[in-house]
Amino acid sequence: MDFNDTPEEAKFRKKCREWLEKNATYKDESTPQNDDFANANKMKAAKAWQKKKYDAGWAMLHWPKEYGGIGASSMERIIWANEEAKFDVPKGIFEIGLGMCGPVMMEYATEEQKERYLPPMAEGKEIWCQLFSEPSAGSDVAGLRSKAVQDGDKWIINGQKVWTSGAHFSDFGILVVRHDPNLEKHKGMTFFFVDMKSPGIEVKPIKQITGGSSFNEVYFTDVEIPDSQRLGEIGDGWKVAITTLMNERLAVGDAGGADVEDAFRWAKTQDNLGDPLLTNKAARESIADWYCEKSGLKNTKLRTMSALSRGDTPGPEASITKIVSAGKLQDIGNFGIDSLDMAGMLKTDNQDIKGFQNAWLGAPGMRIAGGTDEILRNIIAERVLGLPQDPRADKGVAFKDIPSGNS
Amino acid sequence: MDFNDTPEEAKFRKKCREWLEKNATYKDESTPQNDDFANANKMKAAKAWQKKKYDAGWAMLHWPKEYGGIGASSMERIIWANEEAKFDVPKGIFEIGLGMCGPVMMEYATEEQKERYLPPMAEGKEIWCQLFSEPSAGSDVAGLRSKAVQDGDKWIINGQKVWTSGAHFSDFGILVVRHDPNLEKHKGMTFFFVDMKSPGIEVKPIKQITGGSSFNEVYFTDVEIPDSQRLGEIGDGWKVAITTLMNERLAVGDAGGADVEDAFRWAKTQDNLGDPLLTNKAARESIADWYCEKSGLKNTKLRTMSALSRGDTPGPEASITKIVSAGKLQDIGNFGIDSLDMAGMLKTDNQDIKGFQNAWLGAPGMRIAGGTDEILRNIIAERVLGLPQDPRADKGVAFKDIPSGNS
Amino acid sequence: MNLDFSDDQKFLQEEARKFLEKEEALNRNRAVLETDNKFDEDLWKKIVDLGWTGIRIPEEYDGLGLGHLELCVIAEELGRFLAPVPFSSSVYLFTEAIINYGTDEIKEDILPKLVSGEIVGTLAVTEDLHAPTKNNINLSYANGKINGKKIAVPDAGVATHAVVVAKSNKGISLQLVDLSVTGVTTEHQENIDESRGHFSITFNDVETQLLGDEVSGWELYESLINQAAVLFSYEQIGGSQASLDMAINYAKERYAFGRPIGSYQAIKHKLADMYIALTLAKSNCYYAAWALSTDAADLPSASATARVSATKAYQLCSKENIQTHGGNGFTWEYDCHMFYRRSKLLSLNIGSLSNWREKLVTSLEQSNIN
Amino acid sequence: MNLDFSDDQKFLQEEARKFLEKEEALNRNRAVLETDNKFDEDLWKKIVDLGWTGIRIPEEYDGLGLGHLELCVIAEELGRFLAPVPFSSSVYLFTEAIINYGTDEIKEDILPKLVSGEIVGTLAVTEDLHAPTKNNINLSYANGKINGKKIAVPDAGVATHAVVVAKSNKGISLQLVDLSVTGVTTEHQENIDESRGHFSITFNDVETQLLGDEVSGWELYESLINQAAVLFSYEQIGGSQASLDMAINYAKERYAFGRPIGSYQAIKHKLADMYIALTLAKSNCYYAAWALSTDAADLPSASATARVSATKAYQLCSKENIQTHGGNGFTWEYDCHMFYRRSKLLSLNIGSLSNWREKLVTSLEQSNIN
């Protein structure tokens, strides 16, 4: 066991850090990190930063050179990500494109399409989104009903997608739709990529509990997609989609927001009934438990990285991150707000209080987005522990005959 | 709202109390109540007390006069039970007979049988047990496999029952067995009562975690039961059994054992790291929450009694009692043991410590016996909240074709 | 033995429910939340017209002269429908303070106007970002006047009067203030549940009337809060029940993988747990209502028990209702979040869960439960 | 970056597992639990023969001269199989105390005999029914002799030596005692997990050898416990893993209502929660193992983190394993209860969960986590 890089890793890390130090500034760790939900300049800054990375070869390290990468190893990607995370740089806007759409294009697009689409994606010039979920297909993504009808060398799409992050500023999207409801549920879907500026696409933001709108509804009315933009065979839509979803569920990480350090710092200064909150044993026990959870997640990540560093495929441990961190986020938010007693409802300029209130308002969404607590527990039970599947009422019949209530 | 008896109720309560004061002594509430798991004199004392009650007309208040009761109302039963609970009298041994077997006999036995069996049951002269569960039929009682084969005017029983309280000292038992595995699961069962001294019945105690043995395995090898001891029609076994089970699940009450008062008293005197445990905010929060649970259960019972007092059928609230109290019992046991730190493993003469250790050892059983936490939550969800049933893999096929693994 | 409401009280509750349903109180709550109104004036007027503000006010002061139990059933319904009105501030707190501690003169002046709606009251205690205690009240009372600032005062935007906790050189006292006089400045403070506005109030040499005496104000305040906790708890169980009902309905109607999500044990058992928490809380509320209505000796522990369990139930039910709704649950469009917000508001308005747990154990110590 | 054991360490762990499996350690544990033996002598001898008692003992004292990491993998396997041997007392606590605090002379005398099995050690600290602290140690040390009584000493029935926490007029000290000398009385004390006997030891003018100095004994004790906590945590995750594995197997094989109980979400999600708790604990143990093996500055917080999460994981896994087994789970016949008992024993042996939470937060305060 050691936490040192191999000589090669150390060399690579040094290279990353040198470039970053030249081109960005370190984060100020002493102030709580609050994700700003709506920020107009964010996009511009993010695109500029992505371009800068791309020009210097840092944008998509593991991609082949011809699409803008340098063919780096998994470990090198992690080292880069670790180092970049220490700097105050805009992130997040390209995650879906680069993390989910890129890999699908890499696997299923033609050579010309890859040359056309991948470099601008890596460069941050073109932004991509993912169009899977539907109003009646949330946890059960394969329950989707948006229709694709073939018409010569093109397809006509009608239906509605939902929970699409970044749809309003995306240039392209990957899309899975049902081409035949008479086939079995998982066999009647086909996968495409689509120009988000196509006629017939309408994007409406979804307002969340937090007041922000990080997601959209996307309506398709007679939208035309050339057959050349089909990814995979007709009827292979679910096979293509599931790879993407696996990428998503692995990528879904820490819930972010107020954490145990924030609770700890706050408890040191906030008084409760005349005593510092940190002298309250109930508060201390909560802080101890949150610290153990946070630490457990961090060390689980380190074990995963160790596996990667050895060239092994990491285990399924990553699936626990969101369950644990989203629950913790909700509890810490609650803890912070309650420590203010009657004044806990008030919005103030205090960054800590903002952090707790954002945590409390945002955590319910974190417990749902990218797989609900319940779906993730099912995944752990079935895929990791090998327990039998739930009985399925949606197999072996035509999609149109599966019970769906009124929804 | 008031907590006063109606004049009639008050009169009846006075009558109960006067008789009890003459014939028994009050409990000493200042010492923790520990259930002794094995006590040789308990049976003798219990029979004597039951006989005394029977002779005075208190044994089975609500039964018709001809079987030893006085035809009392539900409210009068409750008043009697409340008053009796204040006295130090032996209880528990007749509960299954009087609570489950009696009602079944009352409904399904012939007039002669009732005259023969009910009075000795009420008098405590003959003890009854219940033979439903089997090794492969626990939560799923209807999955039972013990066989009954008709042979002229008698039946031959083979198989094994389990979790039978008091089988070793019982005179009779009620029994449900499968007479035809080719019928559907719930249609192939028939119900009997059986003389526990019949040849071919063997009783083996089951040792529990606690070291005690309140349950038995009961083996049936070619046991003969006259057809006249059948209760209900052939094939009606489940219908008869389910009434009994409902009685059980309503009767399953508080887990008993160490409770919040014990934790509170203990926390007042026990020191932790130099401070009284009761000054520890974490301990205080636990005590507050346990108090709210205990109080909530008590007041729920009072609401149920209010409904009875009005002559209404009580709601399903009773189903929550065991879930809440068993979990609380386990937590309180843990709390008490942990407060002793390294010495918490030691058995001592201290009644409080015994209480905590018994709670910790006994609670796992309480979370299972009479319906697991999981089964009870299902019952609440389906019968109280009206949610749809789980998908059933055991309906619409012959019993013998239902998947059962190796069990 | 009758731990239940009377038929008359149940009828009143039924009528209240029908009224709030017909008035679409839930939609009104959304409207208040989404606009700059800090309450629903129209609904409030109708509530006044129904006489609810005078339930506990004696008939000699134009009230209905009913008891706390009638107030409990109304509170439960207001909680169920998230009615965006200053009922808790004006009725549970302000009105009760006047009834309990006002001189005859004050009662004659104030109570009839509370019935008619001319006066709306609130209670102002918090001064900074901490739980108020005997020791952190600094707003000063001297020569019949108060000076200082209160924050996080619910409903002060609509209130005409307030009971203010103040400190003089003799001790803590409760002061009755007319908020329309010169020297009073009320300012809106943004909060997490804008369906019930919160405000700061600054007092600059403002004349007041003393409630009770200048010494035992803190004890009067505590006693007032102990009573009000029962009513707040009823609002909380009303909200919990509504959240549970929403979750049950959704779980029956929403399908995933070919069957209703309510047929999955993950959802079933979640809802069973919500039901359990709610049942415990409700039963504790019934007992506390009895204790309140009879001024029982164990009111402090009974009200704290109701308060702690109702707060826990509402927090659980409102957050797991969101979870049951999946993606829809955390949209602004669905109503789930309105219950989540209100659960927090009600749990803080008279002090946090952890401080009520503390009150409960303190009352157990005083009464020596075993 | 390598937060994992080396291939050699993994091989050692694999061998340990095979050995304990072949020796049917679990059945041996049952045998000890059901008889008056307080440990399994035969298994202990075999363990000594394998050299495990000398893992951390330098080669100059006949040991294997390996590190703490090798001890961690052995601990995990001993925990998995509930081996009824005094390994934790003798190796994690006593041996480490000698290695860390013994003079060369003491080391020369004691260490080779720990390797050969001639000496078995334990640690005696508790004196009454409270967590031991600097202030409640009363066993006296004066003129090279100790007088007093220790209770709840694990494995003292088989131990030949003990490290005893004593108090002189100078302060707290650690004393090395030969338990075979006159003046030592060892008495069995019944406990909840008789597979690991607990004893009281009375010392009547017993000669001792000082470990360290007469002043800083408590700090030496704390430091010893901080190290041992990592090893205890490994035993705890071994037991957690075994409990989870039992539950998974049972859930796959046991049918109810026509399908395996493991296909019901109530069981699935219970097992997922056990897996989550175990994974967090295991990862914290890995980090703590690294901190222990490198004597890192954050060992106190790292070991407390491992200890708290391993204790929580084992408590959860052992109790929910019983629940998963339904009626069978609370029979004596099934093994579930042996893990439940051991989870409690291990969680108390070096101090309760709540006191380790307290240690963790104290260490965070000292290191100032943000």
mmCIF file of N, CA and C in Angstrom, chain C residues 287-339:
data_model
loop_
_atom_site.group_PDB
_atom_site.id
_atom_site.type_symbol
_atom_site.label_atom_id
_atom_site.label_comp_id
_atom_site.label_asym_id
_atom_site.label_seq_id
_atom_site.Cartn_x
_atom_site.Cartn_y
_atom_site.Cartn_z
ATOM 1 N N TYR C 287 -53.606 12.969 22.676
ATOM 2 C CA TYR C 287 -53.386 13.073 24.116
ATOM 3 C C TYR C 287 -53.057 14.513 24.514
ATOM 4 N N ALA C 288 -52.210 15.148 23.715
ATOM 5 C CA ALA C 288 -51.810 16.529 24.018
ATOM 6 C C ALA C 288 -53.004 17.460 23.934
ATOM 7 N N ALA C 289 -53.903 17.176 22.998
ATOM 8 C CA ALA C 289 -55.109 18.008 22.873
ATOM 9 C C ALA C 289 -55.939 17.893 24.147
ATOM 10 N N TRP C 290 -56.037 16.669 24.644
ATOM 11 C CA TRP C 290 -56.763 16.481 25.906
ATOM 12 C C TRP C 290 -56.065 17.253 27.035
ATOM 13 N N ALA C 291 -54.727 17.117 27.088
ATOM 14 C CA ALA C 291 -53.976 17.798 28.145
ATOM 15 C C ALA C 291 -54.145 19.313 28.049
ATOM 16 N N LEU C 292 -54.152 19.820 26.810
ATOM 17 C CA LEU C 292 -54.323 21.261 26.596
ATOM 18 C C LEU C 292 -55.722 21.691 27.021
ATOM 19 N N SER C 293 -56.706 20.896 26.616
ATOM 20 C CA SER C 293 -58.091 21.307 26.869
ATOM 21 C C SER C 293 -58.450 21.212 28.348
ATOM 22 N N THR C 294 -57.707 20.405 29.102
ATOM 23 C CA THR C 294 -58.010 20.282 30.528
ATOM 24 C C THR C 294 -56.922 20.921 31.382
ATOM 25 N N ASP C 295 -55.970 21.594 30.718
ATOM 26 C CA ASP C 295 -54.846 22.207 31.409
ATOM 27 C C ASP C 295 -54.203 21.204 32.384
ATOM 28 N N ALA C 296 -53.949 20.010 31.876
ATOM 29 C CA ALA C 296 -53.399 18.924 32.699
ATOM 30 C C ALA C 296 -51.989 19.253 33.179
ATOM 31 N N ALA C 297 -51.613 18.639 34.284
ATOM 32 C CA ALA C 297 -50.300 18.902 34.861
ATOM 33 C C ALA C 297 -49.178 18.466 33.925
ATOM 34 N N ASP C 298 -49.431 17.443 33.120
ATOM 35 C CA ASP C 298 -48.365 16.981 32.237
ATOM 36 C C ASP C 298 -48.426 17.624 30.860
ATOM 37 N N LEU C 299 -49.058 18.795 30.746
ATOM 38 C CA LEU C 299 -49.094 19.470 29.451
ATOM 39 C C LEU C 299 -47.700 19.696 28.859
ATOM 40 N N PRO C 300 -46.702 20.147 29.652
ATOM 41 C CA PRO C 300 -45.389 20.376 29.051
ATOM 42 C C PRO C 300 -44.836 19.119 28.356
ATOM 43 N N SER C 301 -44.885 17.959 29.015
ATOM 44 C CA SER C 301 -44.356 16.768 28.349
ATOM 45 C C SER C 301 -45.294 16.303 27.253
ATOM 46 N N ALA C 302 -46.598 16.426 27.459
ATOM 47 C CA ALA C 302 -47.539 15.988 26.421
ATOM 48 C C ALA C 302 -47.392 16.833 25.165
ATOM 49 N N SER C 303 -47.228 18.143 25.327
ATOM 50 C CA SER C 303 -47.132 18.987 24.132
ATOM 51 C C SER C 303 -45.786 18.775 23.452
ATOM 52 N N ALA C 304 -44.721 18.582 24.236
ATOM 53 C CA ALA C 304 -43.411 18.332 23.617
ATOM 54 C C ALA C 304 -43.427 16.999 22.880
ATOM 55 N N THR C 305 -44.108 16.013 23.445
ATOM 56 C CA THR C 305 -44.198 14.705 22.788
ATOM 57 C C THR C 305 -44.934 14.823 21.460
ATOM 58 N N ALA C 306 -46.049 15.553 21.479
ATOM 59 C CA ALA C 306 -46.798 15.758 20.238
ATOM 60 C C ALA C 306 -45.933 16.507 19.232
ATOM 61 N N ARG C 307 -45.280 17.544 19.701
ATOM 62 C CA ARG C 307 -44.468 18.384 18.824
ATOM 63 C C ARG C 307 -43.317 17.610 18.190
ATOM 64 N N VAL C 308 -42.583 16.845 18.992
ATOM 65 C CA VAL C 308 -41.435 16.093 18.467
ATOM 66 C C VAL C 308 -41.918 15.058 17.449
ATOM 67 N N SER C 309 -42.973 14.328 17.800
ATOM 68 C CA SER C 309 -43.372 13.280 16.867
ATOM 69 C C SER C 309 -44.057 13.850 15.632
ATOM 70 N N ALA C 310 -44.768 14.957 15.776
ATOM 71 C CA ALA C 310 -45.392 15.563 14.595
ATOM 72 C C ALA C 310 -44.338 16.163 13.668
ATOM 73 N N THR C 311 -43.305 16.763 14.246
ATOM 74 C CA THR C 311 -42.231 17.316 13.422
ATOM 75 C C THR C 311 -41.531 16.203 12.651
ATOM 76 N N LYS C 312 -41.228 15.106 13.356
ATOM 77 C CA LYS C 312 -40.569 13.986 12.682
ATOM 78 C C LYS C 312 -41.458 13.397 11.588
ATOM 79 N N ALA C 313 -42.733 13.255 11.896
ATOM 80 C CA ALA C 313 -43.644 12.667 10.911
ATOM 81 C C ALA C 313 -43.734 13.545 9.664
ATOM 82 N N TYR C 314 -43.842 14.847 9.876
ATOM 83 C CA TYR C 314 -44.013 15.732 8.720
ATOM 84 C C TYR C 314 -42.735 15.773 7.879
ATOM 85 N N GLN C 315 -41.582 15.809 8.558
ATOM 86 C CA GLN C 315 -40.323 15.804 7.805
ATOM 87 C C GLN C 315 -40.226 14.535 6.963
ATOM 88 N N LEU C 316 -40.540 13.394 7.583
ATOM 89 C CA LEU C 316 -40.453 12.124 6.859
ATOM 90 C C LEU C 316 -41.454 12.083 5.711
ATOM 91 N N CYS C 317 -42.702 12.399 6.011
ATOM 92 C CA CYS C 317 -43.745 12.276 4.997
ATOM 93 C C CYS C 317 -43.511 13.248 3.845
ATOM 94 N N SER C 318 -43.086 14.471 4.142
ATOM 95 C CA SER C 318 -42.939 15.434 3.053
ATOM 96 C C SER C 318 -41.732 15.084 2.195
ATOM 97 N N LYS C 319 -40.667 14.574 2.793
ATOM 98 C CA LYS C 319 -39.501 14.266 1.949
ATOM 99 C C LYS C 319 -39.699 12.964 1.199
ATOM 100 N N GLU C 320 -40.326 11.977 1.804
ATOM 101 C CA GLU C 320 -40.511 10.715 1.094
ATOM 102 C C GLU C 320 -41.673 10.789 0.100
ATOM 103 N N ASN C 321 -42.532 11.770 0.270
ATOM 104 C CA ASN C 321 -43.536 12.006 -0.766
ATOM 105 C C ASN C 321 -42.840 12.476 -2.045
ATOM 106 N N ILE C 322 -41.871 13.351 -1.899
ATOM 107 C CA ILE C 322 -41.087 13.767 -3.072
ATOM 108 C C ILE C 322 -40.425 12.552 -3.704
ATOM 109 N N GLN C 323 -39.787 11.747 -2.874
ATOM 110 C CA GLN C 323 -39.050 10.584 -3.383
ATOM 111 C C GLN C 323 -39.992 9.621 -4.119
ATOM 112 N N THR C 324 -41.183 9.421 -3.565
ATOM 113 C CA THR C 324 -42.157 8.527 -4.207
ATOM 114 C C THR C 324 -42.559 9.053 -5.584
ATOM 115 N N HIS C 325 -42.586 10.361 -5.716
ATOM 116 C CA HIS C 325 -42.953 10.968 -6.995
ATOM 117 C C HIS C 325 -41.825 10.948 -8.020
ATOM 118 N N GLY C 326 -40.646 10.478 -7.619
ATOM 119 C CA GLY C 326 -39.532 10.426 -8.565
ATOM 120 C C GLY C 326 -39.266 11.785 -9.172
ATOM 121 N N GLY C 327 -38.872 11.823 -10.432
ATOM 122 C CA GLY C 327 -38.514 13.074 -11.094
ATOM 123 C C GLY C 327 -39.571 14.156 -10.924
ATOM 124 N N ASN C 328 -40.836 13.781 -11.050
ATOM 125 C CA ASN C 328 -41.886 14.788 -10.898
ATOM 126 C C ASN C 328 -41.844 15.442 -9.523
ATOM 127 N N GLY C 329 -41.406 14.674 -8.536
ATOM 128 C CA GLY C 329 -41.425 15.162 -7.160
ATOM 129 C C GLY C 329 -40.578 16.382 -6.932
ATOM 130 N N PHE C 330 -39.493 16.515 -7.679
ATOM 131 C CA PHE C 330 -38.689 17.707 -7.400
ATOM 132 C C PHE C 330 -38.864 18.813 -8.433
ATOM 133 N N THR C 331 -39.981 18.723 -9.174
ATOM 134 C CA THR C 331 -40.326 19.868 -10.021
ATOM 135 C C THR C 331 -41.135 20.873 -9.208
ATOM 136 N N TRP C 332 -41.063 22.086 -9.665
ATOM 137 C CA TRP C 332 -41.842 23.164 -9.065
ATOM 138 C C TRP C 332 -43.335 22.949 -9.322
ATOM 139 N N GLU C 333 -43.613 22.314 -10.459
ATOM 140 C CA GLU C 333 -44.995 22.165 -10.914
ATOM 141 C C GLU C 333 -45.832 21.280 -9.980
ATOM 142 N N TYR C 334 -45.250 20.185 -9.525
ATOM 143 C CA TYR C 334 -45.984 19.318 -8.593
ATOM 144 C C TYR C 334 -46.041 19.976 -7.214
ATOM 145 N N ASP C 335 -47.032 19.584 -6.425
ATOM 146 C CA ASP C 335 -47.217 20.235 -5.123
ATOM 147 C C ASP C 335 -46.287 19.725 -4.021
ATOM 148 N N CYS C 336 -45.579 18.636 -4.288
ATOM 149 C CA CYS C 336 -44.789 18.011 -3.212
ATOM 150 C C CYS C 336 -43.936 19.008 -2.436
ATOM 151 N N HIS C 337 -43.258 19.886 -3.177
ATOM 152 C CA HIS C 337 -42.290 20.763 -2.499
ATOM 153 C C HIS C 337 -42.965 21.758 -1.567
ATOM 154 N N MET C 338 -44.222 22.061 -1.857
ATOM 155 C CA MET C 338 -44.908 23.021 -0.972
ATOM 156 C C MET C 338 -45.065 22.422 0.433
ATOM 157 N N PHE C 339 -45.278 21.106 0.499
ATOM 158 C CA PHE C 339 -45.372 20.445 1.812
ATOM 159 C C PHE C 339 -43.989 20.339 2.471
#
